[in-house]
Amino acid sequence: MEVTRKQDLLAAVLIGTLATAGFGLALPAAAANLDGQVLGGGAPIANASVTLWQAGSGTPRPLAQARSGADGRFAVAAPGAPLAEGSLYLVARGGTPAAGKGGGDNPAISLLTVLGAKAPAKVTINEMTTIASVWTHNQFIDGEAIKGQPLQLKIAAGNVPSFVDLQTGGWGGTIQDPLNSGQTPTMANFATLASVLAGCVTRVRPEACETVFLAAQGPRGGVPTDTLRAAHAIAQAPWYQPERVFKALEALYPVPQGKTMRAVPYMPYLQVAPSAWVLPLKFDGGGYRAGGKAMFDAEGNLWVGNNFTVGWQASDALWQGNATKFDPNGKPLSPITTGFTGGGMQGRHLRRSHRPEGQRLAGQLRQQVHHRVRQGRQAADATRRHQLRRAPRPDAGHHHRA
């Protein structure tokens, strides 16, 4: 009991000290330790300011702050239980990168890691987590603030691990699986973007940050002032003159004389400029086979009516596919080979069965799915109306470049 009283007194003193110091942090009632490391170009960033934020439908709230040590490591208190709504994210600003060639603090560093509703015990903040977090949260980011409706933030955060491992800052599972690593250019697009950001973070050349910011400038003008804003500017207009970012890669990491490859911190990198800086991913499973019509329900799940069943010889003579359901992060939720079956669903997709014995079950499934789809459409309409109110008019002083 005496130990407990001393611990309570120490906690009270610490909270009072933070309050009088003007931090204004909303400390969680039941906190858990969150250990992390800030990296730039694969090496520690010392003395970076790290803030843990809670995002929601309103202004994000700061929950904890820390500074990274010489090894880039930091520790903050995070909510112990998953958030009922919203998402947690970390922003690291400034600091001295060990891989830096310019020396001293780099105020242009701003790196992001979105954690989701529950923080892991260990986390990394680097260029890879920044690219993954920005591209999944593109429409919800404003500077360093993230704001959106609960379901929107849940879906966005749920897709971050598809690209990056939150604990290590390395590749996530989906992007390096057989469907994506060898069948799409996504890994090369992703790593190229991360290396370009790292060029500014570590200042591989004296003018590195200026090179990155000018390459990231969007069609409406305005030059970014840090690496997070640069990444967001590219994500907002991935189609706009994509060769500029690729030329930045060439300028920051020229092929050394007598060598054949660029000394980039992240591989693979692109050999030629892409048509756009997009990060597509492929998904399969759950009985998916020659999908027909697709619908999203109110929880963001994707429902697909399959024309055929996995393993069958596809033929117009027999259309006997079932229904597949995917989670918003692409994970199949229906049985691996057959999909959802029964109730006259075979070959009917999400329509009523023509067989009397299957009408009731198929009809119930159809009503449930269509009800969720209707809710999803209503939520999407509300989001579009909100975005239209926020969007600037084309004639509001913005000049578009050809």
CSV table of C-alpha atoms in Angstrom, one decimal:
chain,number,residue,atom,x,y,z
A,1,MET,CA,0.0,0.0,0.0
A,2,GLU,CA,2.9,2.4,0.9
A,3,VAL,CA,4.4,1.7,-2.6
A,4,THR,CA,1.1,2.4,-4.3
A,5,ARG,CA,0.7,5.7,-2.5
A,6,LYS,CA,4.2,6.8,-3.5
A,7,GLN,CA,3.5,5.8,-7.1
A,8,ASP,CA,0.2,7.8,-7.1
A,9,LEU,CA,2.0,10.8,-5.6
A,10,LEU,CA,4.7,10.6,-8.2
A,11,ALA,CA,2.2,10.4,-11.0
A,12,ALA,CA,0.3,13.4,-9.6
A,13,VAL,CA,3.6,15.4,-9.4
A,14,LEU,CA,4.4,14.5,-13.0
A,15,ILE,CA,1.0,15.5,-14.3
A,16,GLY,CA,1.1,18.7,-12.4
A,17,THR,CA,4.6,19.5,-13.8
A,18,LEU,CA,3.4,18.9,-17.4
A,19,ALA,CA,0.3,21.1,-16.8
A,20,THR,CA,2.3,24.0,-15.4
A,21,ALA,CA,4.9,23.7,-18.2
A,22,GLY,CA,2.2,24.5,-20.7
A,23,PHE,CA,2.2,21.2,-22.6
A,24,GLY,CA,-1.7,20.9,-22.5
A,25,LEU,CA,-1.6,17.2,-23.3
A,26,ALA,CA,-4.6,15.0,-22.9
A,27,LEU,CA,-3.0,12.1,-21.0
A,28,PRO,CA,-4.9,8.8,-21.3
A,29,ALA,CA,-6.6,7.5,-18.1
A,30,ALA,CA,-5.2,4.0,-18.6
A,31,ALA,CA,-1.8,4.3,-20.4
A,32,ALA,CA,0.5,1.8,-22.0
A,33,ASN,CA,4.2,2.3,-22.9
A,34,LEU,CA,4.8,2.9,-26.6
A,35,ASP,CA,8.5,2.5,-27.5
A,36,GLY,CA,9.7,3.8,-30.9
A,37,GLN,CA,12.5,4.9,-33.0
A,38,VAL,CA,12.9,7.7,-35.6
A,39,LEU,CA,15.0,6.8,-38.6
A,40,GLY,CA,16.1,8.7,-41.7
A,41,GLY,CA,17.7,6.9,-44.6
A,42,GLY,CA,17.9,3.8,-42.4
A,43,ALA,CA,19.9,5.5,-39.6
A,44,PRO,CA,18.8,7.1,-36.3
A,45,ILE,CA,17.6,10.7,-36.1
A,46,ALA,CA,18.6,12.3,-32.8
A,47,ASN,CA,16.7,15.0,-30.9
A,48,ALA,CA,13.6,14.8,-33.0
A,49,SER,CA,10.4,16.1,-31.5
A,50,VAL,CA,7.8,13.3,-31.4
A,51,THR,CA,4.1,13.9,-30.8
A,52,LEU,CA,1.4,11.3,-30.4
A,53,TRP,CA,-2.0,12.6,-31.7
A,54,GLN,CA,-5.5,11.3,-31.6
A,55,ALA,CA,-7.5,11.9,-34.8
A,56,GLY,CA,-11.2,12.1,-35.0
A,57,SER,CA,-13.9,14.1,-36.8
A,58,GLY,CA,-12.7,17.3,-35.1
A,59,THR,CA,-9.4,18.9,-34.4
A,60,PRO,CA,-6.8,16.3,-33.5
A,61,ARG,CA,-5.7,16.1,-29.8
A,62,PRO,CA,-2.1,15.8,-28.7
A,63,LEU,CA,-1.7,13.0,-26.2
A,64,ALA,CA,2.0,12.8,-25.4
A,65,GLN,CA,5.4,14.3,-26.5
A,66,ALA,CA,9.0,13.1,-26.3
A,67,ARG,CA,12.4,13.7,-27.9
A,68,SER,CA,14.4,11.0,-29.5
A,69,GLY,CA,17.8,10.1,-28.1
A,70,ALA,CA,21.1,9.7,-29.9
A,71,ASP,CA,19.9,6.3,-31.1
A,72,GLY,CA,16.7,7.7,-32.4
A,73,ARG,CA,14.7,6.0,-29.7
A,74,PHE,CA,11.8,7.5,-27.7
A,75,ALA,CA,9.0,6.4,-25.4
A,76,VAL,CA,5.5,7.9,-24.8
A,77,ALA,CA,2.4,6.9,-22.9
A,78,ALA,CA,-0.4,5.8,-25.3
A,79,PRO,CA,-4.0,4.7,-24.5
A,80,GLY,CA,-4.0,1.2,-23.2
A,81,ALA,CA,-7.3,0.2,-24.7
A,82,PRO,CA,-8.4,0.5,-28.3
A,83,LEU,CA,-10.1,3.8,-29.1
A,84,ALA,CA,-13.8,3.5,-29.5
A,85,GLU,CA,-13.6,6.0,-32.4
A,86,GLY,CA,-10.8,7.7,-34.3
A,87,SER,CA,-7.1,6.9,-34.8
A,88,LEU,CA,-3.7,7.4,-33.3
A,89,TYR,CA,-0.7,8.8,-35.2
A,90,LEU,CA,2.8,10.0,-34.5
A,91,VAL,CA,4.6,12.9,-36.1
A,92,ALA,CA,8.4,13.4,-35.8
A,93,ARG,CA,9.8,16.8,-36.5
A,94,GLY,CA,13.3,18.1,-36.9
A,95,GLY,CA,16.3,16.4,-35.4
A,96,THR,CA,19.9,15.5,-36.5
A,97,PRO,CA,20.1,12.4,-38.8
A,98,ALA,CA,23.0,10.1,-38.3
A,99,ALA,CA,23.1,9.5,-42.0
A,100,GLY,CA,23.1,13.2,-42.7
A,101,LYS,CA,25.8,14.8,-44.7
A,102,GLY,CA,24.9,18.4,-44.0
A,103,GLY,CA,25.3,18.1,-40.2
A,104,GLY,CA,23.2,19.6,-37.5
A,105,ASP,CA,19.4,19.9,-37.0
A,106,ASN,CA,17.3,19.6,-40.2
A,107,PRO,CA,14.0,21.6,-39.7
A,108,ALA,CA,12.6,20.2,-43.0
A,109,ILE,CA,12.2,16.8,-41.4
A,110,SER,CA,8.5,15.8,-40.8
A,111,LEU,CA,7.7,12.1,-40.7
A,112,LEU,CA,4.4,10.4,-40.0
A,113,THR,CA,3.2,7.0,-38.8
A,114,VAL,CA,-0.5,6.2,-38.4
A,115,LEU,CA,-1.1,3.5,-35.8
A,116,GLY,CA,-4.9,3.0,-35.9
A,117,ALA,CA,-7.2,2.6,-32.9
A,118,LYS,CA,-4.6,0.6,-30.9
A,119,ALA,CA,-0.9,1.5,-30.6
A,120,PRO,CA,1.5,-1.4,-30.9
A,121,ALA,CA,4.1,-1.9,-28.2
A,122,LYS,CA,6.9,-0.9,-30.6
A,123,VAL,CA,6.8,1.4,-33.6
A,124,THR,CA,9.1,3.0,-36.2
A,125,ILE,CA,8.8,6.5,-37.8
A,126,ASN,CA,10.6,6.8,-41.1
A,127,GLU,CA,10.2,7.6,-44.8
A,128,MET,CA,8.5,4.3,-45.5
A,129,THR,CA,5.8,4.8,-42.8
A,130,THR,CA,5.3,8.3,-44.0
A,131,ILE,CA,4.6,7.2,-47.6
A,132,ALA,CA,2.2,4.5,-46.4
A,133,SER,CA,0.4,6.8,-44.0
A,134,VAL,CA,0.1,9.7,-46.5
A,135,TRP,CA,-1.2,7.7,-49.5
A,136,THR,CA,-3.8,5.9,-47.3
A,137,HIS,CA,-4.9,9.1,-45.6
A,138,ASN,CA,-4.5,11.5,-48.5
A,139,GLN,CA,-8.0,13.1,-48.3
A,140,PHE,CA,-7.9,13.4,-44.5
A,141,ILE,CA,-4.5,15.3,-44.1
A,142,ASP,CA,-4.2,19.0,-43.7
A,143,GLY,CA,-0.6,19.9,-42.9
A,144,GLU,CA,0.2,17.7,-39.9
A,145,ALA,CA,-3.4,17.3,-38.9
A,146,ILE,CA,-5.5,14.2,-39.7
A,147,LYS,CA,-9.3,14.6,-39.5
A,148,GLY,CA,-12.1,12.4,-40.7
A,149,GLN,CA,-15.2,10.4,-39.8
A,150,PRO,CA,-14.7,7.3,-37.6
A,151,LEU,CA,-15.3,4.7,-40.4
A,152,GLN,CA,-13.1,6.7,-42.8
A,153,LEU,CA,-10.2,6.8,-40.4
A,154,LYS,CA,-10.6,3.1,-39.5
A,155,ILE,CA,-10.5,2.0,-43.2
A,156,ALA,CA,-7.5,4.3,-43.9
A,157,ALA,CA,-5.5,3.1,-40.9
A,158,GLY,CA,-6.3,-0.5,-41.7
A,159,ASN,CA,-4.6,-0.2,-45.0
A,160,VAL,CA,-1.3,1.1,-43.7
A,161,PRO,CA,0.1,-2.3,-42.7
A,162,SER,CA,-0.5,-3.5,-46.2
A,163,PHE,CA,2.4,-1.3,-47.2
A,164,VAL,CA,4.6,-1.1,-44.2
A,165,ASP,CA,5.4,-3.0,-41.0
A,166,LEU,CA,4.7,-0.5,-38.2
A,167,GLN,CA,7.2,-2.1,-35.8
A,168,THR,CA,10.2,-2.2,-38.1
A,169,GLY,CA,9.4,0.4,-40.7
A,170,GLY,CA,10.1,-2.2,-43.4
A,171,TRP,CA,7.8,-3.8,-46.0
A,172,GLY,CA,4.3,-4.8,-45.1
A,173,GLY,CA,2.9,-8.2,-45.9
A,174,THR,CA,0.6,-7.4,-48.8
A,175,ILE,CA,2.9,-5.3,-50.9
A,176,GLN,CA,5.6,-8.0,-51.0
A,177,ASP,CA,3.3,-11.0,-51.5
A,178,PRO,CA,3.4,-12.9,-54.9
A,179,LEU,CA,0.5,-11.0,-56.3
A,180,ASN,CA,2.1,-7.6,-55.8
A,181,SER,CA,5.9,-7.8,-55.6
A,182,GLY,CA,6.3,-9.4,-59.0
A,183,GLN,CA,3.1,-8.4,-60.8
A,184,THR,CA,2.8,-4.7,-60.1
A,185,PRO,CA,5.3,-1.7,-60.0
A,186,THR,CA,4.0,-0.7,-56.6
A,187,MET,CA,7.1,-1.7,-54.6
A,188,ALA,CA,9.4,0.3,-57.0
A,189,ASN,CA,7.0,3.3,-56.9
A,190,PHE,CA,6.9,3.1,-53.1
A,191,ALA,CA,10.6,2.7,-52.5
A,192,THR,CA,11.4,5.5,-55.1
A,193,LEU,CA,9.2,7.9,-53.2
A,194,ALA,CA,10.7,6.9,-49.9
A,195,SER,CA,14.3,7.4,-51.2
A,196,VAL,CA,13.4,10.8,-52.6
A,197,LEU,CA,12.1,11.9,-49.1
A,198,ALA,CA,15.2,10.4,-47.5
A,199,GLY,CA,17.3,12.6,-49.8
A,200,CYS,CA,16.0,15.7,-48.0
A,201,VAL,CA,15.9,14.1,-44.6
A,202,THR,CA,19.6,13.2,-44.7
A,203,ARG,CA,20.5,16.1,-47.0
A,204,VAL,CA,22.5,13.9,-49.4
A,205,ARG,CA,23.3,17.1,-51.2
A,206,PRO,CA,23.3,20.7,-49.9
A,207,GLU,CA,20.3,21.6,-52.1
A,208,ALA,CA,18.5,18.3,-51.6
A,209,CYS,CA,15.4,19.6,-49.8
A,210,GLU,CA,15.0,22.4,-52.4
A,211,THR,CA,15.2,19.7,-55.1
A,212,VAL,CA,12.5,17.5,-53.4
A,213,PHE,CA,10.1,20.4,-52.7
A,214,LEU,CA,10.2,21.8,-56.2
A,215,ALA,CA,9.6,18.3,-57.6
A,216,ALA,CA,6.6,17.8,-55.3
A,217,GLN,CA,5.0,21.2,-56.2
A,218,GLY,CA,1.4,20.6,-57.3
A,219,PRO,CA,-0.7,22.1,-60.1
A,220,ARG,CA,-2.1,24.8,-57.9
A,221,GLY,CA,1.4,26.1,-56.9
A,222,GLY,CA,2.8,26.5,-53.4
A,223,VAL,CA,6.1,24.9,-52.6
A,224,PRO,CA,6.1,22.4,-49.6
A,225,THR,CA,8.3,23.3,-46.7
A,226,ASP,CA,8.9,19.9,-45.1
A,227,THR,CA,9.0,16.2,-46.1
A,228,LEU,CA,5.4,15.4,-44.9
A,229,ARG,CA,3.9,18.2,-46.9
A,230,ALA,CA,6.1,17.2,-49.9
A,231,ALA,CA,4.7,13.7,-49.8
A,232,HIS,CA,1.2,14.9,-49.4
A,233,ALA,CA,1.5,17.3,-52.4
A,234,ILE,CA,2.6,14.3,-54.6
A,235,ALA,CA,-0.2,12.1,-53.3
A,236,GLN,CA,-2.8,14.8,-54.0
A,237,ALA,CA,-1.8,15.1,-57.6
A,238,PRO,CA,0.0,11.9,-58.5
A,239,TRP,CA,-0.7,12.4,-62.2
A,240,TYR,CA,0.9,15.9,-62.4
A,241,GLN,CA,4.2,15.8,-64.2
A,242,PRO,CA,5.4,12.6,-62.5
A,243,GLU,CA,8.8,12.8,-64.2
A,244,ARG,CA,9.9,15.6,-61.9
A,245,VAL,CA,10.0,13.4,-58.9
A,246,PHE,CA,11.9,10.7,-60.9
A,247,LYS,CA,14.4,13.4,-62.0
A,248,ALA,CA,14.8,14.3,-58.3
A,249,LEU,CA,15.8,10.7,-57.7
A,250,GLU,CA,18.4,10.9,-60.5
A,251,ALA,CA,19.8,14.2,-59.1
A,252,LEU,CA,20.0,13.0,-55.5
A,253,TYR,CA,21.4,9.6,-56.2
A,254,PRO,CA,23.5,9.6,-59.4
A,255,VAL,CA,25.1,6.3,-60.4
A,256,PRO,CA,28.7,6.4,-59.2
A,257,GLN,CA,31.4,6.1,-61.8
A,258,GLY,CA,32.2,2.5,-62.4
A,259,LYS,CA,29.0,1.3,-60.7
A,260,THR,CA,25.7,0.2,-62.2
A,261,MET,CA,23.2,1.1,-59.4
A,262,ARG,CA,22.2,4.1,-57.4
A,263,ALA,CA,23.1,4.2,-53.7
A,264,VAL,CA,19.5,4.7,-52.6
A,265,PRO,CA,18.4,3.8,-49.0
A,266,TYR,CA,15.3,1.9,-50.2
A,267,MET,CA,15.0,-0.7,-53.0
A,268,PRO,CA,13.8,-1.5,-55.6
A,269,TYR,CA,13.7,1.9,-57.4
A,270,LEU,CA,12.2,2.8,-60.7
A,271,GLN,CA,14.3,2.7,-63.9
A,272,VAL,CA,12.0,5.1,-65.8
A,273,ALA,CA,9.5,7.6,-64.7
A,274,PRO,CA,6.0,6.3,-64.0
A,275,SER,CA,2.8,7.6,-65.5
A,276,ALA,CA,1.5,8.5,-62.0
A,277,TRP,CA,2.7,8.1,-58.4
A,278,VAL,CA,0.0,5.6,-57.5
A,279,LEU,CA,0.3,2.6,-55.3
A,280,PRO,CA,-2.1,-0.1,-56.5
A,281,LEU,CA,-2.4,-3.5,-54.7
A,282,LYS,CA,-3.9,-6.8,-55.9
A,283,PHE,CA,-6.1,-9.0,-53.7
A,284,ASP,CA,-7.5,-12.5,-54.2
A,285,GLY,CA,-9.0,-15.3,-52.2
A,286,GLY,CA,-12.4,-15.9,-50.5
A,287,GLY,CA,-13.6,-17.8,-53.6
A,288,TYR,CA,-13.1,-14.9,-55.9
A,289,ARG,CA,-13.2,-16.1,-59.6
A,290,ALA,CA,-14.2,-13.9,-62.5
A,291,GLY,CA,-16.1,-11.4,-60.4
A,292,GLY,CA,-19.2,-9.8,-61.9
A,293,LYS,CA,-21.0,-7.0,-60.2
A,294,ALA,CA,-19.5,-5.5,-57.0
A,295,MET,CA,-20.9,-3.4,-54.2
A,296,PHE,CA,-19.6,-1.7,-51.0
A,297,ASP,CA,-21.6,-2.0,-47.8
A,298,ALA,CA,-21.9,0.6,-45.1
A,299,GLU,CA,-18.8,-0.8,-43.3
A,300,GLY,CA,-16.7,-0.5,-46.4
A,301,ASN,CA,-16.7,-4.3,-47.2
A,302,LEU,CA,-16.6,-5.3,-50.8
A,303,TRP,CA,-19.2,-7.8,-52.0
A,304,VAL,CA,-18.6,-9.5,-55.4
A,305,GLY,CA,-20.8,-11.9,-57.4
A,306,ASN,CA,-18.5,-14.6,-59.0
A,307,ASN,CA,-19.3,-16.0,-62.4
A,308,PHE,CA,-17.5,-19.3,-61.6
A,309,THR,CA,-16.1,-21.3,-58.7
A,310,VAL,CA,-12.4,-21.7,-58.0
A,311,GLY,CA,-11.1,-24.9,-59.6
A,312,TRP,CA,-13.9,-25.3,-62.2
A,313,GLN,CA,-13.4,-25.2,-65.9
A,314,ALA,CA,-15.0,-21.8,-66.7
A,315,SER,CA,-17.6,-22.1,-69.5
A,316,ASP,CA,-20.6,-20.3,-70.7
A,317,ALA,CA,-22.4,-23.6,-70.4
A,318,LEU,CA,-22.4,-23.4,-66.6
A,319,TRP,CA,-22.3,-20.2,-64.5
A,320,GLN,CA,-22.1,-21.5,-61.0
A,321,GLY,CA,-20.1,-18.9,-59.0
A,322,ASN,CA,-20.9,-17.8,-55.5
A,323,ALA,CA,-20.5,-14.6,-53.5
A,324,THR,CA,-17.1,-13.2,-52.2
A,325,LYS,CA,-16.6,-10.6,-49.4
A,326,PHE,CA,-13.5,-8.6,-48.8
A,327,ASP,CA,-12.6,-6.5,-45.8
A,328,PRO,CA,-11.7,-2.8,-46.5
A,329,ASN,CA,-8.0,-3.8,-46.2
A,330,GLY,CA,-8.4,-6.4,-48.9
A,331,LYS,CA,-8.5,-9.5,-46.6
A,332,PRO,CA,-11.0,-12.1,-47.9
A,333,LEU,CA,-13.8,-12.7,-45.4
A,334,SER,CA,-15.6,-15.5,-47.3
A,335,PRO,CA,-14.6,-19.2,-47.5
A,336,ILE,CA,-11.3,-19.6,-49.3
A,337,THR,CA,-12.4,-21.8,-52.3
A,338,THR,CA,-16.2,-21.6,-52.5
A,339,GLY,CA,-17.1,-18.2,-51.3
A,340,PHE,CA,-20.5,-17.8,-49.6
A,341,THR,CA,-22.8,-20.5,-50.8
A,342,GLY,CA,-26.3,-21.8,-50.2
A,343,GLY,CA,-29.8,-20.3,-50.4
A,344,GLY,CA,-29.9,-20.5,-54.1
A,345,MET,CA,-26.9,-18.2,-54.4
A,346,GLN,CA,-25.1,-20.4,-56.9
A,347,GLY,CA,-24.9,-18.5,-60.2
A,348,ARG,CA,-27.3,-15.9,-58.9
A,349,HIS,CA,-24.8,-13.7,-57.2
A,350,LEU,CA,-26.8,-11.3,-54.9
A,351,ARG,CA,-30.2,-11.8,-56.6
A,352,ARG,CA,-33.1,-13.9,-55.4
A,353,SER,CA,-33.0,-17.6,-56.3
A,354,HIS,CA,-35.3,-19.0,-58.9
A,355,ARG,CA,-35.7,-22.1,-56.8
A,356,PRO,CA,-38.5,-22.0,-54.3
A,357,GLU,CA,-36.5,-23.7,-51.5
A,358,GLY,CA,-33.7,-21.0,-51.8
A,359,GLN,CA,-35.8,-17.9,-52.1
A,360,ARG,CA,-36.0,-17.1,-48.4
A,361,LEU,CA,-32.2,-17.3,-47.6
A,362,ALA,CA,-31.1,-15.7,-50.8
A,363,GLY,CA,-33.7,-13.0,-50.4
A,364,GLN,CA,-32.5,-12.3,-46.8
A,365,LEU,CA,-28.9,-12.1,-47.9
A,366,ARG,CA,-29.8,-9.8,-50.7
A,367,GLN,CA,-31.8,-7.5,-48.4
A,368,GLN,CA,-29.0,-7.4,-45.8
A,369,VAL,CA,-26.3,-6.6,-48.4
A,370,HIS,CA,-28.5,-4.0,-50.2
A,371,HIS,CA,-29.3,-2.4,-46.9
A,372,ARG,CA,-25.6,-2.0,-46.1
A,373,VAL,CA,-24.9,-0.8,-49.6
A,374,ARG,CA,-27.6,1.8,-49.3
A,375,GLN,CA,-26.1,3.0,-46.0
A,376,GLY,CA,-22.7,3.1,-47.6
A,377,ARG,CA,-24.1,5.3,-50.5
A,378,GLN,CA,-25.6,7.7,-48.0
A,379,ALA,CA,-22.3,7.9,-46.1
A,380,ALA,CA,-20.5,8.5,-49.4
A,381,ASP,CA,-22.9,11.2,-50.4
A,382,ALA,CA,-22.5,13.0,-47.1
A,383,THR,CA,-18.7,12.8,-47.5
A,384,ARG,CA,-18.9,14.3,-51.0
A,385,ARG,CA,-21.1,17.1,-49.9
A,386,HIS,CA,-18.6,17.9,-47.1
A,387,GLN,CA,-15.6,17.9,-49.5
A,388,LEU,CA,-17.4,20.1,-51.9
A,389,ARG,CA,-18.0,22.7,-49.2
A,390,ARG,CA,-14.3,22.6,-48.4
A,391,ALA,CA,-13.0,22.6,-51.9
A,392,PRO,CA,-11.7,26.0,-53.3
A,393,ARG,CA,-13.4,27.3,-56.4
A,394,PRO,CA,-11.3,26.9,-59.6
A,395,ASP,CA,-11.4,30.7,-60.1
A,396,ALA,CA,-10.3,31.5,-56.5
A,397,GLY,CA,-6.9,32.8,-57.6
A,398,HIS,CA,-5.3,29.5,-58.4
A,399,HIS,CA,-3.2,29.3,-61.6
A,400,HIS,CA,-3.0,25.9,-63.3
A,401,ARG,CA,0.1,25.0,-65.3
A,402,ALA,CA,-0.2,23.3,-68.6
